[in-house]
Tab-separated table of C-alpha atoms in Angstrom:
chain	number	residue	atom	x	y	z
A	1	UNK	CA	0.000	0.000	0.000
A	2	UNK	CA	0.959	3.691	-1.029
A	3	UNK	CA	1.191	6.109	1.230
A	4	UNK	CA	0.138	9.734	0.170
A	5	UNK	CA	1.893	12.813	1.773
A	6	UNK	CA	1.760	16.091	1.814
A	7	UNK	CA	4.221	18.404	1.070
A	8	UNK	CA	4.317	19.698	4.331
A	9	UNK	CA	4.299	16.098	5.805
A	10	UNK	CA	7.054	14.850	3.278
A	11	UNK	CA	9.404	17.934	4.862
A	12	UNK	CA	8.547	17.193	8.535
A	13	UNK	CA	10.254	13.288	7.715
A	14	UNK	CA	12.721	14.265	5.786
A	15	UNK	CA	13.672	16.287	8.932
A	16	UNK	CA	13.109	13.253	11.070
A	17	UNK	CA	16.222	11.351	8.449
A	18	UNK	CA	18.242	13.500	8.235
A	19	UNK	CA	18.666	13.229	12.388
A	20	UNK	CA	17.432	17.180	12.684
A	21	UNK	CA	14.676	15.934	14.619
A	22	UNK	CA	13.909	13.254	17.312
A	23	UNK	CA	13.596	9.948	15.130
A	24	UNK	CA	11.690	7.022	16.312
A	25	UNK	CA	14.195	4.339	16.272
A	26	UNK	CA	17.920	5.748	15.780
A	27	UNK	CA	19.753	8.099	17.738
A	28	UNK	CA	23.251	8.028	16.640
A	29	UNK	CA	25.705	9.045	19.604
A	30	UNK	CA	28.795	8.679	18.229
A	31	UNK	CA	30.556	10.191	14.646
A	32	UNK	CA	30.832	6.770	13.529
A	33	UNK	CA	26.869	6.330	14.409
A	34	UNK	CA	26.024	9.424	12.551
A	35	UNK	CA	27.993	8.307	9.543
A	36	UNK	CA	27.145	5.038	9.095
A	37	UNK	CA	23.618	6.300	9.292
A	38	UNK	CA	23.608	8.443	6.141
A	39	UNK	CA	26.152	5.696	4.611
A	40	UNK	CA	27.790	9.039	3.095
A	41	UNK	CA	28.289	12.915	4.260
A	42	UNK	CA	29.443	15.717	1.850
A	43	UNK	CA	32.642	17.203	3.291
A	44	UNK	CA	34.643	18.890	0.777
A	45	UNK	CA	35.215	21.621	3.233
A	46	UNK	CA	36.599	20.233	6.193
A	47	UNK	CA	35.415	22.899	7.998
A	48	UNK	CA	31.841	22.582	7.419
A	49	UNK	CA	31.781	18.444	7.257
A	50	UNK	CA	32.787	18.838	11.375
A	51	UNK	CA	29.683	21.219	11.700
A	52	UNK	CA	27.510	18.753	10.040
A	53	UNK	CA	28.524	16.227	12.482
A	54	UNK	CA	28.243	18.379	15.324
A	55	UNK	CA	24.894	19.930	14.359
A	56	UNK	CA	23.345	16.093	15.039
A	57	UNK	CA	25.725	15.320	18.117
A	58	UNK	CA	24.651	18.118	20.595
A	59	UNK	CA	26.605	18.691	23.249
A	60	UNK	CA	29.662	17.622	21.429
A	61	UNK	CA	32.750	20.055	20.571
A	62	UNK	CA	34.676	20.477	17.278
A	63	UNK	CA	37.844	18.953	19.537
A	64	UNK	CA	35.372	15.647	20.099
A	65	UNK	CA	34.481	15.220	16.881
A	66	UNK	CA	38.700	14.990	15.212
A	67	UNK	CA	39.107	12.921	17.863
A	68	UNK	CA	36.819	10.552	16.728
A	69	UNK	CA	38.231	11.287	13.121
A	70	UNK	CA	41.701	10.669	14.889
A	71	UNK	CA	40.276	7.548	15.926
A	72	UNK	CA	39.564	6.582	12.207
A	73	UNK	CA	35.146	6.530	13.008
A	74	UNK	CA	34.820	8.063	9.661
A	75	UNK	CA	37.241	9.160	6.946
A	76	UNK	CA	36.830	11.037	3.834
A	77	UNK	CA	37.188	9.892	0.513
A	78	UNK	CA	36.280	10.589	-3.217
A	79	UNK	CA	33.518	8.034	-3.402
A	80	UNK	CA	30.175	9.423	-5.622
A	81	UNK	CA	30.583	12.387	-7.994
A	82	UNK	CA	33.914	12.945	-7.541
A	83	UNK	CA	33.337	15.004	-4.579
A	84	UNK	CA	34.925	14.476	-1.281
A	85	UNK	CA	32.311	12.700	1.557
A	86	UNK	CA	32.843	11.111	5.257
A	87	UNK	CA	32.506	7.497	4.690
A	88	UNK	CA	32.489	4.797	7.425
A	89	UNK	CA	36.186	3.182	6.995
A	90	UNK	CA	34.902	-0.231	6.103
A	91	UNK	CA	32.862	0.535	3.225
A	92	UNK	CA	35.269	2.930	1.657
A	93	UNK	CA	36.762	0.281	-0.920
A	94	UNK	CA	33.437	-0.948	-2.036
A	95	UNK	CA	31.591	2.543	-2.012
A	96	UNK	CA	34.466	3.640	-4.574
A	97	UNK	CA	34.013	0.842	-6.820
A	98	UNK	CA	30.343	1.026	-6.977
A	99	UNK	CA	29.984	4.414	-7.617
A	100	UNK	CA	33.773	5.196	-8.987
A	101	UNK	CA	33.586	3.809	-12.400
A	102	UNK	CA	31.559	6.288	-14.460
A	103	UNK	CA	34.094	8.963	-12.983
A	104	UNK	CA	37.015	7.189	-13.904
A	105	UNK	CA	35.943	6.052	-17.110
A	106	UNK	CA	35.746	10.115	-17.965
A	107	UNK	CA	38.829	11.218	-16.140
A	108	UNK	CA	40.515	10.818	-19.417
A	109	UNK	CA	39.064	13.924	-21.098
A	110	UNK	CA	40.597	15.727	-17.651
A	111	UNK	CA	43.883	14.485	-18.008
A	112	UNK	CA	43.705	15.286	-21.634
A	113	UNK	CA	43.052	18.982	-20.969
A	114	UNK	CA	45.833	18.581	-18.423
A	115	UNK	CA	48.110	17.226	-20.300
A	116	UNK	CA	48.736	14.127	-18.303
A	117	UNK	CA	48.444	10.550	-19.255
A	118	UNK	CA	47.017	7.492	-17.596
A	119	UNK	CA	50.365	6.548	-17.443
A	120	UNK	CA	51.361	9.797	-15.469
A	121	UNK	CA	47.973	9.648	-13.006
A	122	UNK	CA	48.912	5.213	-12.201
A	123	UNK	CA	52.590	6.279	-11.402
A	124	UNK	CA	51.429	8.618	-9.154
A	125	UNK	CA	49.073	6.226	-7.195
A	126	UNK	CA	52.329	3.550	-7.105
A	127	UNK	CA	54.937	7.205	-5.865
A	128	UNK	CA	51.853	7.693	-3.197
A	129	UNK	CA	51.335	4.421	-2.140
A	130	UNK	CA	55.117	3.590	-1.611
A	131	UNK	CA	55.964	7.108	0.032
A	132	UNK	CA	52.548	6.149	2.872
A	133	UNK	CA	53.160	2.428	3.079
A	134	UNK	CA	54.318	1.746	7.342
A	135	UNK	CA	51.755	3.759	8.670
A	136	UNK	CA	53.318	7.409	6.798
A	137	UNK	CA	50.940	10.180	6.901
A	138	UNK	CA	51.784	13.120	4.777
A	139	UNK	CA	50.326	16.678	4.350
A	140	UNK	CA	49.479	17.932	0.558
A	141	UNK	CA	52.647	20.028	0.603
A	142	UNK	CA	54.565	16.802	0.957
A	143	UNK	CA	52.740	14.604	-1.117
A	144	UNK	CA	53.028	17.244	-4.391
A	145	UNK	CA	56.761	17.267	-3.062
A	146	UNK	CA	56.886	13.726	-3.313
A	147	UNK	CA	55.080	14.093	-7.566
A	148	UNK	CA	57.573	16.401	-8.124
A	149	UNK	CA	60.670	14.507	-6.934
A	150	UNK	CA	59.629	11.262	-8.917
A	151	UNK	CA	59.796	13.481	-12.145
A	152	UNK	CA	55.499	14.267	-12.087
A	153	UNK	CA	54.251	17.842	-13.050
A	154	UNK	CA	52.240	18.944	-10.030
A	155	UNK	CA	51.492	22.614	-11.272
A	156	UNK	CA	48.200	23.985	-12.167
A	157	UNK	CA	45.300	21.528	-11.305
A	158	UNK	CA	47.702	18.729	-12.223
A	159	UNK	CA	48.899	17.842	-8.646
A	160	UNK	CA	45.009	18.131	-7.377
A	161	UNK	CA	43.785	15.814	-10.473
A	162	UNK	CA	46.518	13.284	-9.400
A	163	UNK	CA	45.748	13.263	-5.414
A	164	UNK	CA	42.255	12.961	-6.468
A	165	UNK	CA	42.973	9.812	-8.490
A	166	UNK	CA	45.071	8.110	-6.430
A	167	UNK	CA	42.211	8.200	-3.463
A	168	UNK	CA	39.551	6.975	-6.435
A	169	UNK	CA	41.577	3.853	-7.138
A	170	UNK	CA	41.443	3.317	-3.461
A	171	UNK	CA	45.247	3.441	-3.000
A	172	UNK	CA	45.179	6.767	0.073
A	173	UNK	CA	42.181	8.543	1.847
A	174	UNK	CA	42.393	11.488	2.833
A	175	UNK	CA	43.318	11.592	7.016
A	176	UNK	CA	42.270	14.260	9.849
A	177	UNK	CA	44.336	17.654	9.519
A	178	UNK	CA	47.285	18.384	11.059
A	179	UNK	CA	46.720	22.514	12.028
A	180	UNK	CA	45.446	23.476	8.960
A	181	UNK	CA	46.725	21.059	6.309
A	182	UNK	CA	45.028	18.083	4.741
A	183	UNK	CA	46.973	15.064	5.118
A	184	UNK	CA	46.985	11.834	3.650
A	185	UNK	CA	47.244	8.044	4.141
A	186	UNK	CA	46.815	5.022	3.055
A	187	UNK	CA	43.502	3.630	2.763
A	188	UNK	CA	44.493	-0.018	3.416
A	189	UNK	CA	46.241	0.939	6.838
A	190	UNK	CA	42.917	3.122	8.042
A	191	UNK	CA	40.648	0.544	6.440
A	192	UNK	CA	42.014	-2.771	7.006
A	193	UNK	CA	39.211	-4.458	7.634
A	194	UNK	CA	37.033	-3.708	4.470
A	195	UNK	CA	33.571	-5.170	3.409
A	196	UNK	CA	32.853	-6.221	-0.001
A	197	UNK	CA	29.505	-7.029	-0.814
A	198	UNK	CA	28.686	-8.302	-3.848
A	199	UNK	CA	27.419	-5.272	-6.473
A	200	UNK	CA	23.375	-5.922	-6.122
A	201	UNK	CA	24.064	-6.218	-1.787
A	202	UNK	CA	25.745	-2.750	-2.318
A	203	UNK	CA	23.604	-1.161	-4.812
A	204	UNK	CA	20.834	-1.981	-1.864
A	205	UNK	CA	23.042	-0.840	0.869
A	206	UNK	CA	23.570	2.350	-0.950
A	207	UNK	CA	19.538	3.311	-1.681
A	208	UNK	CA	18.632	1.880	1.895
A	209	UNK	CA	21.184	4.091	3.549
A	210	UNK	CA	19.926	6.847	1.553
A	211	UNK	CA	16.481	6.827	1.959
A	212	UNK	CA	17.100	5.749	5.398
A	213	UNK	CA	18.869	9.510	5.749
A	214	UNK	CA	16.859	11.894	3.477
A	215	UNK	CA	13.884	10.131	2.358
A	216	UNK	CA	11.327	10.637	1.436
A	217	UNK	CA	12.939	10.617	-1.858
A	218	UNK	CA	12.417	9.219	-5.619
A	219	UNK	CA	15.239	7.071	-7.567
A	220	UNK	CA	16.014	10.023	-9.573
A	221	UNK	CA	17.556	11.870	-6.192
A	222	UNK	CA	19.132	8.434	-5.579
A	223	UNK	CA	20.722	7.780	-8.814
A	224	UNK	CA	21.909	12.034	-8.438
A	225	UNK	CA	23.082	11.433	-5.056
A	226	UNK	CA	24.941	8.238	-6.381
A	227	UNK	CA	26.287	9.740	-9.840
A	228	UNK	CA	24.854	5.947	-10.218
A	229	UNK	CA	22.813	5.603	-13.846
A	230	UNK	CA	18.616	5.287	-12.724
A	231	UNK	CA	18.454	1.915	-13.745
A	232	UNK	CA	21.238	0.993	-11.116
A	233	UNK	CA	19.186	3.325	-8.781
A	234	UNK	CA	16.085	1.376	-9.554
A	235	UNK	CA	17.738	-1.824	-8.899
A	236	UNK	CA	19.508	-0.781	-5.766
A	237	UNK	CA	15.862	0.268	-4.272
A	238	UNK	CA	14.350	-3.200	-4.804
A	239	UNK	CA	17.238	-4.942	-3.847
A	240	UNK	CA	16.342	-3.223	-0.426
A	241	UNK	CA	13.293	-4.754	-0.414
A	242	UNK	CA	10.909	-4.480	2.571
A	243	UNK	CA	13.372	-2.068	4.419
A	244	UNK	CA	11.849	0.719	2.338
A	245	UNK	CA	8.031	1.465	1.477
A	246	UNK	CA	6.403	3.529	-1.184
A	247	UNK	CA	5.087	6.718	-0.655
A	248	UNK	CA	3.176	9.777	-2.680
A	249	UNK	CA	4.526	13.032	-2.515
A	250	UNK	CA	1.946	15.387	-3.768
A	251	UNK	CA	1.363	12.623	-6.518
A	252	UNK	CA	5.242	11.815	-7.252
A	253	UNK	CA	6.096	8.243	-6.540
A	254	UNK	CA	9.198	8.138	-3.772
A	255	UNK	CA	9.991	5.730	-1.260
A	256	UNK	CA	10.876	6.180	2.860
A	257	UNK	CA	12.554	4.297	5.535
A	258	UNK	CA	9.699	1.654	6.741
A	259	UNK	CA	10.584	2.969	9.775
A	260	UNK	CA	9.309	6.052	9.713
A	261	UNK	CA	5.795	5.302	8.149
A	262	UNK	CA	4.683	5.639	12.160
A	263	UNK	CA	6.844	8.729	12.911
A	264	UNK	CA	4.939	12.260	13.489
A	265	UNK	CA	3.929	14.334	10.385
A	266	UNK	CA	3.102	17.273	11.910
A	267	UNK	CA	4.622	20.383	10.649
A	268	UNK	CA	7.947	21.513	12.201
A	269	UNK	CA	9.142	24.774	13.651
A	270	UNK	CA	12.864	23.862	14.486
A	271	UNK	CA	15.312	26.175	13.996
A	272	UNK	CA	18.687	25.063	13.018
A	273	UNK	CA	21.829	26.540	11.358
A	274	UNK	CA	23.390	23.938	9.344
A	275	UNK	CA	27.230	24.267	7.416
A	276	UNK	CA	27.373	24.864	3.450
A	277	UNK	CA	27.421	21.737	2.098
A	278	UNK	CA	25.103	20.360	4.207
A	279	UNK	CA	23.364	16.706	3.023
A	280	UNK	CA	20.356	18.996	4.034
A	281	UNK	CA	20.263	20.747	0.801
A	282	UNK	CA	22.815	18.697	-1.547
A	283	UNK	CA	21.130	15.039	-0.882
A	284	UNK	CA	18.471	16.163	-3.645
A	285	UNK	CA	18.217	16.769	-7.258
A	286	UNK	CA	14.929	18.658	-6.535
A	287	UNK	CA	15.696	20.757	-3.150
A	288	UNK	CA	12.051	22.640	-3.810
A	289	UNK	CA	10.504	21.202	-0.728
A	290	UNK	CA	13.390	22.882	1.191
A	291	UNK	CA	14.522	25.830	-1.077
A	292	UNK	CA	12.278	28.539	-2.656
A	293	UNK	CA	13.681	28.798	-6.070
A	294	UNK	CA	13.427	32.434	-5.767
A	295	UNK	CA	16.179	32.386	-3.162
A	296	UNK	CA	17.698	29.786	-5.175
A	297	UNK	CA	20.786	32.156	-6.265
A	298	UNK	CA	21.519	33.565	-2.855
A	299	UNK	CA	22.052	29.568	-1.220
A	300	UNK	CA	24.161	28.820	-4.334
A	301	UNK	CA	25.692	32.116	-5.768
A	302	UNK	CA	25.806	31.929	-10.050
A	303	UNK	CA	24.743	28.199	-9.123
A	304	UNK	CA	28.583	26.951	-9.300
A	305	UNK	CA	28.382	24.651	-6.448
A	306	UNK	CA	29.489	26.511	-3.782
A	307	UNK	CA	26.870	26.173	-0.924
A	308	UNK	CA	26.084	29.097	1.420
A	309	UNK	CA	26.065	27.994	5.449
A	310	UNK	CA	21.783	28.496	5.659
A	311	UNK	CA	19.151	29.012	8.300
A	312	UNK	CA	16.525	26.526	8.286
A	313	UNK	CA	13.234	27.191	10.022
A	314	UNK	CA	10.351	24.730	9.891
A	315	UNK	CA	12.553	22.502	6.839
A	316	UNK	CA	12.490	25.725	4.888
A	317	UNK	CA	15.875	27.679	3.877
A	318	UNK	CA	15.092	31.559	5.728
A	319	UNK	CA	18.471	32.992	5.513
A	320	UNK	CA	22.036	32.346	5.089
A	321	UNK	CA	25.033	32.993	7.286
A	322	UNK	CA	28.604	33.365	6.949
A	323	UNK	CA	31.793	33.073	9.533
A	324	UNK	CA	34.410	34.290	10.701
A	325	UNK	CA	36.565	32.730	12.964
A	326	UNK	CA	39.640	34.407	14.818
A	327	UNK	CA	41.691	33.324	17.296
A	328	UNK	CA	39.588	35.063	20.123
A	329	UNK	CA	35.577	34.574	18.610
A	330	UNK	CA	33.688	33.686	15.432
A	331	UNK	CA	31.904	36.811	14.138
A	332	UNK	CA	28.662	35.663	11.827
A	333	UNK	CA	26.764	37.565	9.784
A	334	UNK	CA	23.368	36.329	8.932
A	335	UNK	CA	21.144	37.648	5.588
A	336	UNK	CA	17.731	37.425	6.264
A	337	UNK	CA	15.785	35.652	3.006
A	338	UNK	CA	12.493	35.897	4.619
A	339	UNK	CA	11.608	38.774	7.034
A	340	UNK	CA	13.057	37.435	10.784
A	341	UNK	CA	10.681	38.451	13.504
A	342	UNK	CA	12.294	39.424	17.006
A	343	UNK	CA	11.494	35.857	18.733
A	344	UNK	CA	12.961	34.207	15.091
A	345	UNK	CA	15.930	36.576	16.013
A	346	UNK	CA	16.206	35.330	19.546
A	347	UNK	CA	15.894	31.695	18.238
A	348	UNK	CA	18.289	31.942	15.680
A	349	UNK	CA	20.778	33.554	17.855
A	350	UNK	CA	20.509	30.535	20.012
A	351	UNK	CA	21.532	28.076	17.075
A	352	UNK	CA	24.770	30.170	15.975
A	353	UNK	CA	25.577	30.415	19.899
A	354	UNK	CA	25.336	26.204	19.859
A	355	UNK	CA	28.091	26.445	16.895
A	356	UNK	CA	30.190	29.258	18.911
A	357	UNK	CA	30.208	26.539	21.659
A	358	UNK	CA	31.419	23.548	19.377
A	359	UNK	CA	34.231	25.624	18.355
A	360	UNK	CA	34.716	26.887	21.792
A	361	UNK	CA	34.945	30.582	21.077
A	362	UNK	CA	32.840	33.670	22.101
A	363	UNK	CA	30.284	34.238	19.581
A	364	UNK	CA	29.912	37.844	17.631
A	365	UNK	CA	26.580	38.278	15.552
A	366	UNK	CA	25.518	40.881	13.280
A	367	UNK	CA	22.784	41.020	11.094
């Protein structure tokens, strides 16, 4: 049996998966709980990646959570898309060869306009992977050091293209920061215990950990999400099988977590004030339940990707907000997209002093 949503009620459990909201049978405690929930977590800025974890781990400080990154609970990789995510260590390997392929089958054309070779890009992965092997850990300086001194041509977007392909083949993964420098290691020595389902298991393990984290949602946002083709998308939902259900969202076809068929639909009035690149807004290829197109260009500036930090009231995108942080307090500056009343004030306010305290600085607000 179908069952038919509203809009409204669609938003208030998509709230509920994406653990902004009490949920009726998970509460994640730990980083590695919070990953492994949404299987995935965009965090190409490292910056806002932490936030994202600490947003669903209250109480919990920016020091706690690269801790638990020290402790190797998540790590971040190149799995879907070519874009960097928090994965749960084991399922790195697999993740990348699931959803890898179509991006390495048209990394050619980028080496091409680089003027590297397959050649140059697998010699890099063998200079990396002999340079890490014992446990080594380098920074990015080092490891373009490292190109350079085995005869590679790091300049331009060269020495990113060739970092970047390295982690894709699943030879390094890119480790916690050291100050302010990414660093790198070896997948197999932060990984070494890796599962490897067979493709169908993960093609289901992918759509029910989706769902599971920002349903309800149709294949099409799956197979987006993925950078999978729809028909794998398709596949990887009934291979899933009773763990999801079907639902209407004002007469699209989607599917949910079973689970959360029974959880509350009444509208929300949370307030929260997530990082850019937030699986809030980029889990979707159709963000309209959360995002008025009209304010479409202010969240994502000339729409090149670059997410804007955003204040969410009610699952709907009311402003955006941008940081500063200093040595002695963050100063934020939030732009209103809807008119903010004084009590929306007071309550947003709140929120940004919650991320002042997970970076453990004084907060300074202007508006």
């Amino acid at each position: 049996m179908t069952v038919r949503l509203t809009g409204a009620e669609a938003l208030a459990l998509r709230m509920t998966s994406l653990l902004l909201r009490p949920h009726p049978v998970a509460r994640p405690e730990t980083v590695a709980g919070v990953v492994e929930w949404f299987g995935a977590m965009q965090a190409q800025d490292a910056a806002s990646g932490l936030w994202s974890l600490g947003v669903r781990l209250p109480g919990r400080t920016q020091d706690d959570v690269r801790a638990a990154l020290e402790r190797r609970e998540a790590l971040r990789t190149w799995p879907m898309r070519g874009t960097v995510h928090l994965v749960p260590p084991r399922d790195a390997r697999w993740m990348l060869a699931v959803t890898g392929v179509r991006v390495l089958a048209g990394a050619g054309t980028r080496r091409t306009q680089l003027g590297l070779t397959e050649t140059d890009a697998d010699r890099a992965a063998d200079v990396l992977g002999e340079a890490l092997a014992g446990g080594g850990r380098l920074t990015r300086a080092e490891c373009l050091a490292t190109l350079r001194a085995a005869g590679l041509d790091t300049t331009g977007q060269r020495g990113y293209h060739l970092l970047w392909y390295a982690s894709q083949r699943g030879v390094t993964c890119i480790a916690p920061h050291v100050g302010t420098e990414q660093t790198f290691a070896l997948l197999d020595e932060w990984a070494p215990d890796p599962h490897r389902p067979e493709r169908d298991e993960a093609l289901g393990l992918l759509a029910h950990r989706y769902v599971r984290g920002h349903g309800p949602v149709t294949r099409h946002d799956l197979a987006r999400w993925t950078g999978l083709t729809v028909t794998d998308a398709t596949r990887g939902i009934a291979t899933a099988g009773d763990a999801l259900a079907p639902v209407e969202v004002d007469g699209t076809p989607a599917v949910v977590d079973a689970a959360l068929l029974d959880a509350p639909r009444a509208p929300v009035d949370d307030v929260h004030t997530l990082p850019g690149f937030d699986e809030y807004l980029l889990g979707y290829r159709d963000r309209s339940l959360m995002l008025d197109p009209a304010h479409a260009n202010a969240v994502v500036p000339g729409n090149n990707g670059i997410f804007q930090a955003t204040v969410v009231r009610g699952g709907r995108t009311a402003g955006i907000w941008k940081r500063t942080v200093g040595k002695r307090a963050v100063t934020v500056t939030v732009q209103q997209l809807t008119p903010f009343d004084a009590p929306l004030r007071a309550r947003v306010e709140s929120a940004l002093a919650r991320y002042a305290d997970f970076l453990g600085l004084p907060l300074r607000l202007t508006w």
